[in-house]
Tab-separated table of C-alpha atoms in Angstrom:
chain	number	residue	atom	x	y	z
D	1	MET	CA	76.992	121.425	94.491
D	2	GLU	CA	77.679	117.723	94.578
D	3	MET	CA	80.013	116.805	97.418
D	4	PRO	CA	81.526	113.349	97.450
D	5	SER	CA	80.041	111.416	100.357
D	6	LEU	CA	81.335	108.913	102.852
D	7	ARG	CA	79.187	105.952	103.775
D	8	MET	CA	79.662	103.272	106.371
D	9	SER	CA	80.911	99.916	105.178
D	10	ALA	CA	78.274	97.438	103.964
D	11	ARG	CA	79.489	94.945	106.533
D	12	ASP	CA	78.098	97.072	109.320
D	13	GLU	CA	74.534	96.655	108.049
D	14	SER	CA	74.006	92.912	108.878
D	15	SER	CA	73.270	92.552	105.213
D	16	LEU	CA	73.559	88.825	104.815
D	17	ARG	CA	70.439	87.960	106.803
D	18	ASP	CA	67.716	90.037	105.203
D	19	ASP	CA	66.603	89.218	101.635
D	20	GLU	CA	65.739	92.804	100.807
D	21	THR	CA	69.018	94.273	101.964
D	22	PHE	CA	70.807	91.407	100.272
D	23	ALA	CA	69.204	92.309	96.958
D	24	MET	CA	70.004	95.979	97.531
D	25	ASN	CA	73.624	95.215	98.275
D	26	LYS	CA	73.891	92.899	95.321
D	27	ALA	CA	72.576	95.657	93.072
D	28	LYS	CA	75.056	98.082	94.567
D	29	LEU	CA	78.034	95.747	94.256
D	30	MET	CA	77.263	94.200	90.900
D	31	SER	CA	76.418	97.389	88.989
D	32	GLU	CA	78.670	100.121	87.615
D	33	PRO	CA	79.676	102.783	90.174
D	34	ASN	CA	77.620	105.938	89.810
D	35	PRO	CA	80.090	108.724	88.980
D	36	ASP	CA	77.910	111.392	90.544
D	37	ARG	CA	78.025	109.893	94.007
D	38	LEU	CA	81.513	109.026	95.171
D	39	PHE	CA	81.513	106.197	97.684
D	40	PHE	CA	84.559	105.458	99.799
D	41	GLU	CA	84.560	102.378	101.998
D	42	LEU	CA	85.558	103.364	105.487
D	43	PRO	CA	87.743	100.943	107.440
D	44	PRO	CA	85.824	98.747	109.957
D	45	ARG	CA	84.560	100.493	113.093
D	46	GLY	CA	87.299	101.295	115.584
D	47	ILE	CA	90.091	101.969	113.143
D	48	ALA	CA	90.913	105.671	112.832
D	49	PRO	CA	91.748	106.484	109.210
D	50	LYS	CA	94.704	108.786	109.859
D	51	GLU	CA	96.505	106.326	112.162
D	52	PHE	CA	95.744	103.478	109.768
D	53	VAL	CA	97.167	105.397	106.839
D	54	ASN	CA	100.227	106.462	108.806
D	55	THR	CA	101.026	102.959	110.078
D	56	HIS	CA	100.761	101.210	106.738
D	57	PHE	CA	101.612	103.878	104.194
D	58	GLY	CA	103.761	106.264	106.174
D	59	PRO	CA	107.533	106.419	106.547
D	60	GLN	CA	107.589	103.793	109.346
D	61	SER	CA	105.742	101.263	107.252
D	62	GLY	CA	107.351	97.855	106.783
D	63	ALA	CA	106.287	97.532	103.158
D	64	LYS	CA	108.340	99.873	100.962
D	65	ASN	CA	106.056	99.417	97.977
D	66	LEU	CA	103.085	100.786	99.911
D	67	GLN	CA	104.760	104.044	100.890
D	68	PHE	CA	103.349	107.196	99.369
D	69	ARG	CA	105.384	108.712	96.615
D	70	LYS	CA	106.484	112.021	98.082
D	71	GLY	CA	109.473	114.240	97.569
D	72	THR	CA	109.176	116.774	94.814
D	73	THR	CA	109.759	120.363	93.755
D	74	THR	CA	107.028	122.415	92.132
D	75	LEU	CA	106.984	126.152	91.661
D	76	ALA	CA	104.918	128.849	89.999
D	77	PHE	CA	105.152	132.616	89.666
D	78	ILE	CA	103.315	135.488	87.970
D	79	TYR	CA	105.195	138.106	86.014
D	80	GLU	CA	104.469	141.123	83.808
D	81	PRO	CA	105.962	141.436	80.308
D	82	LYS	CA	108.954	143.736	80.048
D	83	THR	CA	108.806	144.527	76.331
D	84	GLU	CA	106.222	144.567	73.543
D	85	ALA	CA	107.387	141.185	72.264
D	86	ASP	CA	106.766	139.415	75.571
D	87	LYS	CA	103.519	137.833	76.651
D	88	GLY	CA	103.801	137.791	80.431
D	89	GLY	CA	101.562	135.511	82.493
D	90	ILE	CA	102.408	132.566	84.750
D	91	ILE	CA	105.361	130.188	84.672
D	92	ILE	CA	104.853	126.784	86.307
D	93	ALA	CA	107.911	124.525	86.624
D	94	VAL	CA	108.134	121.057	88.172
D	95	ASP	CA	110.556	118.132	88.466
D	96	SER	CA	109.575	114.580	87.475
D	97	ARG	CA	110.786	112.243	90.200
D	98	ALA	CA	108.531	110.000	92.270
D	99	SER	CA	110.251	108.448	95.274
D	100	ALA	CA	108.951	105.751	97.599
D	101	GLY	CA	111.307	106.120	100.519
D	102	GLU	CA	114.784	105.943	98.964
D	103	TYR	CA	113.645	104.097	95.867
D	104	ILE	CA	113.009	106.160	92.768
D	105	SER	CA	109.775	104.646	91.565
D	106	SER	CA	109.525	106.826	88.483
D	107	LYS	CA	111.793	109.270	86.667
D	108	SER	CA	109.095	110.666	84.424
D	109	VAL	CA	105.977	111.644	86.339
D	110	MET	CA	103.904	114.431	84.793
D	111	LYS	CA	103.247	116.680	87.756
D	112	ILE	CA	101.402	119.414	85.917
D	113	LEU	CA	97.801	118.321	85.386
D	114	ASP	CA	95.268	120.206	83.284
D	115	ILE	CA	92.076	121.323	84.953
D	116	SER	CA	90.616	123.309	82.104
D	117	ASP	CA	91.820	125.107	79.004
D	118	ASN	CA	93.246	128.008	80.957
D	119	MET	CA	94.167	126.359	84.269
D	120	VAL	CA	96.572	123.771	85.605
D	121	ALA	CA	97.172	122.116	88.960
D	122	THR	CA	100.556	120.889	90.170
D	123	MET	CA	101.099	117.656	92.040
D	124	ALA	CA	102.991	117.394	95.307
D	125	GLY	CA	102.538	115.013	98.221
D	126	GLY	CA	100.670	111.786	97.561
D	127	ALA	CA	100.656	111.198	93.804
D	128	ALA	CA	97.427	109.198	93.745
D	129	ASP	CA	95.641	111.745	95.924
D	130	CYS	CA	96.655	114.615	93.650
D	131	GLN	CA	95.812	112.767	90.434
D	132	PHE	CA	92.384	111.645	91.634
D	133	TRP	CA	91.228	114.889	93.197
D	134	THR	CA	92.511	117.001	90.319
D	135	ARG	CA	90.262	115.004	87.992
D	136	ILE	CA	87.308	115.592	90.298
D	137	VAL	CA	88.036	119.329	90.213
D	138	ALA	CA	88.427	119.215	86.407
D	139	LYS	CA	85.040	117.505	86.144
D	140	TYR	CA	83.468	120.198	88.329
D	141	CYS	CA	85.005	122.930	86.164
D	142	SER	CA	83.613	121.391	82.945
D	143	LEU	CA	80.129	121.133	84.467
D	144	TYR	CA	80.349	124.715	85.721
D	145	GLU	CA	81.252	126.023	82.275
D	146	LEU	CA	78.356	124.165	80.673
D	147	ARG	CA	75.903	125.423	83.303
D	148	GLU	CA	77.055	129.051	83.578
D	149	LYS	CA	78.155	129.500	79.938
D	150	SER	CA	81.341	131.250	81.065
D	151	GLU	CA	84.802	130.189	82.146
D	152	ILE	CA	85.278	129.332	85.795
D	153	THR	CA	87.668	131.597	87.722
D	154	VAL	CA	90.821	130.195	89.320
D	155	SER	CA	89.471	131.469	92.624
D	156	ALA	CA	86.283	129.413	92.311
D	157	ALA	CA	88.044	126.244	91.151
D	158	SER	CA	90.573	126.439	93.979
D	159	LYS	CA	87.784	127.168	96.474
D	160	TYR	CA	85.959	124.017	95.396
D	161	PHE	CA	89.197	122.030	95.672
D	162	ALA	CA	89.953	123.429	99.128
D	163	ASN	CA	86.432	122.672	100.372
D	164	VAL	CA	86.633	119.081	99.168
D	165	LEU	CA	89.989	118.599	100.877
D	166	TYR	CA	88.694	120.179	104.077
D	167	GLY	CA	85.974	117.547	104.114
D	168	TYR	CA	88.645	114.863	104.282
D	169	ARG	CA	90.770	116.646	106.864
D	170	GLY	CA	92.322	114.256	109.367
D	171	MET	CA	91.861	111.229	107.101
D	172	GLY	CA	95.469	111.094	105.966
D	173	LEU	CA	95.234	112.599	102.485
D	174	SER	CA	98.433	114.238	101.338
D	175	VAL	CA	97.938	116.982	98.741
D	176	GLY	CA	100.082	120.080	98.207
D	177	SER	CA	98.799	121.518	94.990
D	178	MET	CA	99.002	124.880	93.250
D	179	VAL	CA	96.058	125.844	91.062
D	180	ALA	CA	97.314	128.363	88.534
D	181	GLY	CA	95.636	129.989	85.567
D	182	TYR	CA	94.565	133.057	83.678
D	183	ASP	CA	90.901	134.030	83.980
D	184	LYS	CA	88.735	137.101	83.432
D	185	ARG	CA	90.184	138.709	86.573
D	186	GLY	CA	93.800	138.199	85.470
D	187	PRO	CA	96.520	135.738	86.445
D	188	ALA	CA	96.181	133.857	89.730
D	189	ILE	CA	97.993	131.179	91.699
D	190	PHE	CA	96.279	129.514	94.651
D	191	LYS	CA	98.165	127.159	96.908
D	192	VAL	CA	95.793	124.454	98.160
D	193	ASP	CA	96.628	121.980	100.912
D	194	SER	CA	95.203	118.754	102.358
D	195	GLU	CA	94.940	120.580	105.698
D	196	GLY	CA	92.428	122.907	104.071
D	197	THR	CA	94.750	125.864	103.404
D	198	ARG	CA	94.007	128.081	100.443
D	199	VAL	CA	96.220	131.128	99.809
D	200	SER	CA	96.611	133.377	96.809
D	201	LEU	CA	100.254	134.054	95.953
D	202	ARG	CA	102.308	135.702	93.234
D	203	LEU	CA	105.267	133.398	93.799
D	204	CYS	CA	104.966	129.929	95.258
D	205	SER	CA	106.877	126.671	95.670
D	206	VAL	CA	105.751	123.356	97.189
D	207	GLY	CA	107.590	120.144	97.981
D	208	SER	CA	110.700	118.801	99.693
D	209	GLY	CA	112.915	120.839	97.365
D	210	SER	CA	110.884	124.009	97.777
D	211	LEU	CA	113.382	125.569	100.182
D	212	SER	CA	116.144	125.602	97.582
D	213	ALA	CA	113.690	126.757	94.919
D	214	TYR	CA	112.534	129.660	97.122
D	215	GLY	CA	116.147	130.687	97.637
D	216	VAL	CA	116.746	131.013	93.924
D	217	LEU	CA	113.324	132.518	93.156
D	218	ASP	CA	113.523	135.128	95.901
D	219	ALA	CA	117.000	136.145	94.813
D	220	PHE	CA	116.293	136.559	91.095
D	221	TYR	CA	112.580	137.289	90.755
D	222	GLN	CA	111.632	140.598	89.111
D	223	PRO	CA	107.995	141.684	88.719
D	224	GLN	CA	108.763	142.545	85.073
D	225	MET	CA	110.737	140.074	83.006
D	226	THR	CA	111.051	138.962	79.415
D	227	ASP	CA	109.575	135.558	78.524
D	228	GLU	CA	113.013	134.018	78.160
D	229	GLU	CA	114.199	135.328	81.515
D	230	ALA	CA	111.092	134.022	83.246
D	231	ARG	CA	111.417	130.521	81.758
D	232	ALA	CA	115.126	130.436	82.549
D	233	LEU	CA	114.387	131.444	86.150
D	234	GLY	CA	111.844	128.646	86.526
D	235	ARG	CA	114.267	126.068	85.151
D	236	ARG	CA	117.197	127.377	87.203
D	237	ALA	CA	115.203	127.157	90.432
D	238	ILE	CA	114.198	123.558	89.655
D	239	MET	CA	117.807	122.694	88.846
D	240	HIS	CA	119.068	123.995	92.185
D	241	ALA	CA	116.315	122.202	94.048
D	242	THR	CA	117.031	118.880	92.331
D	243	TYR	CA	120.759	119.241	93.063
D	244	ARG	CA	120.346	119.555	96.807
D	245	ASP	CA	117.194	117.526	97.387
D	246	ALA	CA	117.331	113.766	96.921
D	247	GLY	CA	113.561	113.600	96.455
D	248	SER	CA	113.609	115.697	93.285
D	249	GLY	CA	115.156	114.980	89.919
D	250	GLY	CA	114.486	113.632	86.467
D	251	VAL	CA	113.436	116.249	83.942
D	252	CYS	CA	112.129	119.789	84.320
D	253	ASN	CA	108.656	120.281	82.854
D	254	LEU	CA	107.583	123.839	82.189
D	255	VAL	CA	104.175	125.298	81.345
D	256	HIS	CA	103.733	128.956	80.402
D	257	ILE	CA	100.193	130.304	80.741
D	258	THR	CA	99.728	133.537	78.830
D	259	PRO	CA	96.584	135.685	78.660
D	260	THR	CA	95.579	133.863	75.491
D	261	GLU	CA	97.016	130.336	75.555
D	262	LYS	CA	98.648	127.570	77.561
D	263	ILE	CA	102.090	126.625	76.234
D	264	ARG	CA	103.687	123.333	77.251
D	265	LEU	CA	107.439	123.572	76.755
D	266	PRO	CA	109.647	120.532	76.011
D	267	SER	CA	111.222	118.744	79.002
D	268	VAL	CA	114.860	119.334	79.839
D	269	ASP	CA	116.954	116.878	81.826
D	270	VAL	CA	118.119	118.515	85.066
D	271	SER	CA	121.700	117.300	84.565
D	272	GLU	CA	121.847	119.322	81.348
D	273	LEU	CA	120.624	122.335	83.296
D	274	LEU	CA	123.380	121.712	85.835
D	275	TYR	CA	126.109	121.640	83.177
D	276	GLU	CA	124.674	124.784	81.613
D	277	PHE	CA	124.790	126.529	84.982
D	278	ALA	CA	128.348	125.364	85.690
D	279	ASN	CA	129.498	126.633	82.290
D	280	GLU	CA	127.826	129.974	82.838
D	281	ILE	CA	129.604	130.686	86.095
D	282	GLY	CA	132.819	129.020	85.032
D	283	ARG	CA	132.735	126.422	87.795
D	284	ASP	CA	134.466	123.119	87.224
D	285	ILE	CA	132.136	120.432	88.515
D	286	ALA	CA	134.166	117.439	87.368
D	287	TYR	CA	135.568	115.267	90.130
D	288	GLU	CA	139.346	115.101	90.528
D	289	PRO	CA	140.320	111.829	92.185
D	290	GLN	CA	142.992	112.103	94.847
D	291	GLU	CA	145.655	109.490	95.234
D	292	ASP	CA	145.741	108.075	98.716
G	1	MET	CA	114.777	106.742	107.721
G	2	SER	CA	117.149	103.946	108.635
G	3	ILE	CA	120.676	104.583	109.853
G	4	MET	CA	122.121	102.721	106.884
G	5	SER	CA	120.559	105.150	104.424
G	6	TYR	CA	121.157	108.327	106.448
G	7	ASN	CA	124.222	109.365	104.450
G	8	GLY	CA	123.598	107.218	101.397
G	9	GLY	CA	126.173	105.671	99.106
G	10	THR	CA	126.846	102.598	97.042
G	11	VAL	CA	130.022	100.669	96.245
G	12	ILE	CA	130.475	97.997	93.591
G	13	ALA	CA	133.346	95.686	92.698
G	14	MET	CA	133.799	93.278	89.801
G	15	ALA	CA	136.499	90.697	89.139
G	16	GLY	CA	138.128	89.887	85.814
G	17	LYS	CA	141.238	88.102	84.597
G	18	GLU	CA	144.003	89.167	86.981
G	19	CYS	CA	142.215	92.464	87.580
G	20	VAL	CA	139.476	93.919	89.741
G	21	CYS	CA	137.471	97.100	89.324
G	22	VAL	CA	135.958	99.063	92.213
G	23	GLY	CA	133.543	101.954	91.867
G	24	SER	CA	131.404	104.148	94.082
G	25	ASP	CA	129.096	107.106	93.840
G	26	LEU	CA	130.231	110.501	95.151
G	27	ARG	CA	127.189	111.772	97.015
G	28	ILE	CA	127.016	112.320	100.740
G	29	GLY	CA	123.829	113.619	102.290
G	30	GLU	CA	121.878	114.025	105.495
G	31	GLN	CA	118.657	112.196	104.777
G	32	MET	CA	117.178	114.123	101.842
G	33	THR	CA	119.649	117.017	101.719
G	34	THR	CA	122.831	116.616	99.709
G	35	ILE	CA	125.874	117.958	101.552
G	36	ALA	CA	128.610	117.228	99.029
G	37	THR	CA	129.094	115.574	95.666
G	38	ASN	CA	132.791	114.727	95.847
G	39	GLN	CA	132.959	112.216	98.683
G	40	LYS	CA	134.281	108.872	97.487
G	41	LYS	CA	133.725	105.679	99.427
G	42	ILE	CA	136.723	103.620	98.349
G	43	TYR	CA	140.060	103.799	100.122
G	44	LYS	CA	143.412	102.254	99.361
G	45	VAL	CA	144.697	100.098	102.210
G	46	ALA	CA	147.598	98.450	100.394
G	47	ASP	CA	149.291	98.737	97.042
G	48	LYS	CA	146.804	96.461	95.288
G	49	ILE	CA	143.989	96.273	97.855
G	50	TYR	CA	141.037	98.634	98.189
G	51	LEU	CA	138.422	98.870	100.906
G	52	GLY	CA	134.980	100.188	100.008
G	53	LEU	CA	132.646	101.205	102.813
G	54	GLY	CA	128.914	101.813	102.504
G	55	GLY	CA	126.535	102.834	105.262
G	56	PHE	CA	126.752	105.384	108.039
G	57	HIS	CA	129.631	107.716	107.203
G	58	SER	CA	130.917	108.276	110.728
G	59	ASP	CA	131.298	104.540	111.311
G	60	THR	CA	132.934	104.015	107.902
G	61	GLN	CA	135.676	106.476	108.870
G	62	THR	CA	136.215	104.714	112.207
G	63	VAL	CA	136.433	101.269	110.592
G	64	LEU	CA	138.758	102.593	107.895
G	65	ASN	CA	141.179	104.128	110.407
G	66	THR	CA	141.193	100.980	112.549
G	67	VAL	CA	141.840	98.724	109.546
G	68	GLN	CA	144.637	100.924	108.220
G	69	PHE	CA	146.258	100.875	111.668
G	70	ARG	CA	145.964	97.095	112.003
G	71	LYS	CA	147.266	96.499	108.496
G	72	SER	CA	150.396	98.577	109.229
G	73	LEU	CA	151.052	96.578	112.399
G	74	TYR	CA	150.558	93.324	110.489
G	75	GLU	CA	153.066	94.256	107.806
G	76	LEU	CA	155.612	95.335	110.419
G	77	ARG	CA	155.183	92.191	112.495
G	78	GLU	CA	155.028	89.656	109.630
G	79	ASN	CA	157.495	91.510	107.424
G	80	ARG	CA	155.544	90.752	104.254
G	81	LYS	CA	152.759	92.251	102.150
G	82	ILE	CA	149.224	91.607	103.346
G	83	LYS	CA	146.828	89.565	101.179
G	84	PRO	CA	143.272	90.728	100.368
G	85	LYS	CA	141.780	87.654	102.014
G	86	VAL	CA	143.591	88.552	105.226
G	87	VAL	CA	142.309	92.141	105.080
G	88	ALA	CA	138.812	90.742	104.713
G	89	THR	CA	139.198	88.465	107.708
G	90	MET	CA	140.647	91.371	109.707
G	91	VAL	CA	137.640	93.576	108.917
G	92	SER	CA	135.264	90.714	109.629
G	93	ASN	CA	136.761	90.086	113.052
G	94	LEU	CA	136.702	93.789	113.874
G	95	LEU	CA	133.000	93.942	113.009
G	96	TYR	CA	132.082	90.773	114.896
G	97	GLN	CA	133.845	92.036	118.015
G	98	HIS	CA	131.093	94.631	118.070
G	99	ARG	CA	128.364	92.050	117.518
G	100	PHE	CA	126.015	93.599	120.082
G	101	GLY	CA	126.672	97.242	119.261
G	102	PRO	CA	127.722	97.103	115.634
G	103	TYR	CA	129.409	99.560	113.347
G	104	PHE	CA	126.739	100.634	110.854
G	105	THR	CA	128.844	100.034	107.820
G	106	GLU	CA	128.917	97.387	105.072
G	107	PRO	CA	132.481	96.917	103.888
G	108	LEU	CA	133.677	95.581	100.581
G	109	VAL	CA	137.232	94.351	99.986
G	110	ALA	CA	138.674	94.130	96.487
G	111	GLY	CA	142.241	93.458	95.487
G	112	LEU	CA	144.882	91.287	93.895
G	113	ASP	CA	147.162	88.912	95.731
G	114	PRO	CA	150.517	90.774	96.070
G	115	ILE	CA	152.502	87.874	94.610
G	116	THR	CA	150.239	85.773	92.376
G	117	ASN	CA	147.934	88.641	91.235
G	118	GLU	CA	144.903	86.461	91.762
G	119	PRO	CA	141.764	88.638	92.059
G	120	TYR	CA	139.727	88.595	95.271
G	121	ILE	CA	136.487	90.430	96.010
G	122	CYS	CA	134.132	90.134	98.936
G	123	GLY	CA	131.283	91.945	100.592
G	124	MET	CA	130.206	91.886	104.226
G	125	ASP	CA	127.178	92.725	106.296
G	126	THR	CA	127.336	94.929	109.369
G	127	ILE	CA	128.508	92.145	111.657
G	128	GLY	CA	131.181	90.731	109.420
G	129	CYS	CA	129.786	87.813	107.448
G	130	ILE	CA	132.060	87.419	104.433
G	131	ALA	CA	130.485	86.642	101.077
G	132	ALA	CA	133.190	86.164	98.441
G	133	PRO	CA	131.737	85.356	95.025
G	134	ARG	CA	133.954	85.138	91.982
G	135	ASP	CA	132.031	87.643	89.840
G	136	PHE	CA	130.798	90.856	91.524
G	137	VAL	CA	129.686	92.396	94.809
G	138	ALA	CA	127.757	95.525	95.727
G	139	VAL	CA	127.053	97.187	99.072
G	140	GLY	CA	125.123	100.260	100.154
G	141	THR	CA	121.742	101.816	99.492
G	142	GLY	CA	121.753	100.937	95.803
G	143	GLN	CA	122.848	97.359	96.408
G	144	GLU	CA	119.738	95.597	95.113
G	145	TYR	CA	119.514	97.632	91.905
G	146	LEU	CA	123.197	97.158	91.118
G	147	LEU	CA	123.216	93.405	91.625
G	148	GLY	CA	120.529	93.001	89.022
G	149	VAL	CA	122.346	95.136	86.470
G	150	CYS	CA	125.729	93.508	87.148
G	151	GLU	CA	124.252	90.109	86.415
G	152	GLY	CA	123.625	91.351	82.895
G	153	PHE	CA	127.036	92.943	82.352
G	154	TRP	CA	129.440	90.449	83.890
G	155	ARG	CA	131.237	87.754	81.863
G	156	GLU	CA	134.122	85.344	82.562
G	157	ASN	CA	137.742	86.475	82.182
G	158	MET	CA	137.217	90.110	81.238
G	159	GLY	CA	140.295	92.220	80.557
G	160	PRO	CA	140.934	95.552	82.323
G	161	ASP	CA	139.238	97.774	79.714
G	162	GLU	CA	136.124	95.608	79.394
G	163	LEU	CA	135.903	95.305	83.153
G	164	PHE	CA	136.087	99.073	83.560
G	165	GLU	CA	133.266	99.542	81.034
G	166	ALA	CA	131.093	96.920	82.696
G	167	THR	CA	131.579	98.310	86.199
G	168	SER	CA	130.962	101.908	85.232
G	169	GLN	CA	127.858	101.123	83.159
G	170	ALA	CA	126.447	99.018	85.975
G	171	LEU	CA	127.083	101.793	88.494
G	172	LEU	CA	125.451	104.419	86.244
G	173	SER	CA	122.339	102.311	85.682
G	174	GLY	CA	121.979	101.571	89.364
G	175	LEU	CA	122.310	105.264	90.215
G	176	GLU	CA	119.215	106.068	88.148
G	177	ARG	CA	117.045	104.384	90.750
G	178	ASP	CA	118.656	105.156	94.073
């Protein structure tokens, strides 16, 4: 199994004196990067990566535009079909806001990334970290399928992901991803973390708005639901999370993974969901100005 | 997170022909959590003068109460209606008195002169520096985004309806990003 490797910076090798090493370095720097061997430049000796990342990219950083885009709500749950007409499977729902501190840097981030035909990974934490490492996992899954001539299980894909992240533990990566999919063993959701956590769950939510989402999910989840009920539950949980959490908002993206296919449903603006909810319970959410 | 963005909130004011328009968002939060969505940030201090306060909510309430008190005393002593420029100076002095332990609030004064109906708007920083342009001001967490949008919407001598449209559209656009 190819693991991405870390190598010391070229500057540490006194490269500029020796002709041979100079030629070697020139070849390395001037040629295309080899995709099979990942090479990350470490900071110069003496600088610890985690502290470096925290000082410059963390919440105390002076430069707002360098801060990691965090703040999100993602959720996923497995359910059985209630009637003949339903498909059952996994519902994955996410918001679409990327915030850098208080600034909303994007209203339309796609936080559900495809790993393979039957699997997706959600994005929470550092956006770049999630996007990059999800692609590495997707690459591994494609190679696996070509080698083994059978689909990779969610368990194996998430195990690979978790092992890779464990290798970078303490370096300041920020990944809170859920790998969800339907494989030969059935539906599965694995929550994978940049600390190296990997847990299998039937109902899961990650992100700054996850507390509100859990509240709604725990209150209304049934092991057997119709397709419509399940999708509505996913959207309702996202709506409540985006209402109370300033780091979540935008549109609600929903993916429904059934035993046979992966259905991407159209996005719905969370404000529309809010008005729908208010109508349903008869609550007046318009503001009445008071004269003072 | 900084103290000025702890509760969140933005106020905007625009001036037109013998009219001003003031607007604010309605959200109050504690860092990332939203506590309420019906908390306005603009208060009436006189018949045609409004005070908008962005920043740390606790300090905005304190400044508001002090200014309302001082304005009442002024009107009793002077026996005439207070002008918006005087309210602004009053707030500015109050803030500068606390130069070395400031109130964490950025006030905005908008109103019409009680007699001539001349519009007056101004914004201030936390220690009371008055900036009184003739077109528009914005204070609060969404200040930078609003100023850019206002620049596009504002024109000379707008009437009340146009001014209302411009202010509300500017506020809505700014709220998309804050």
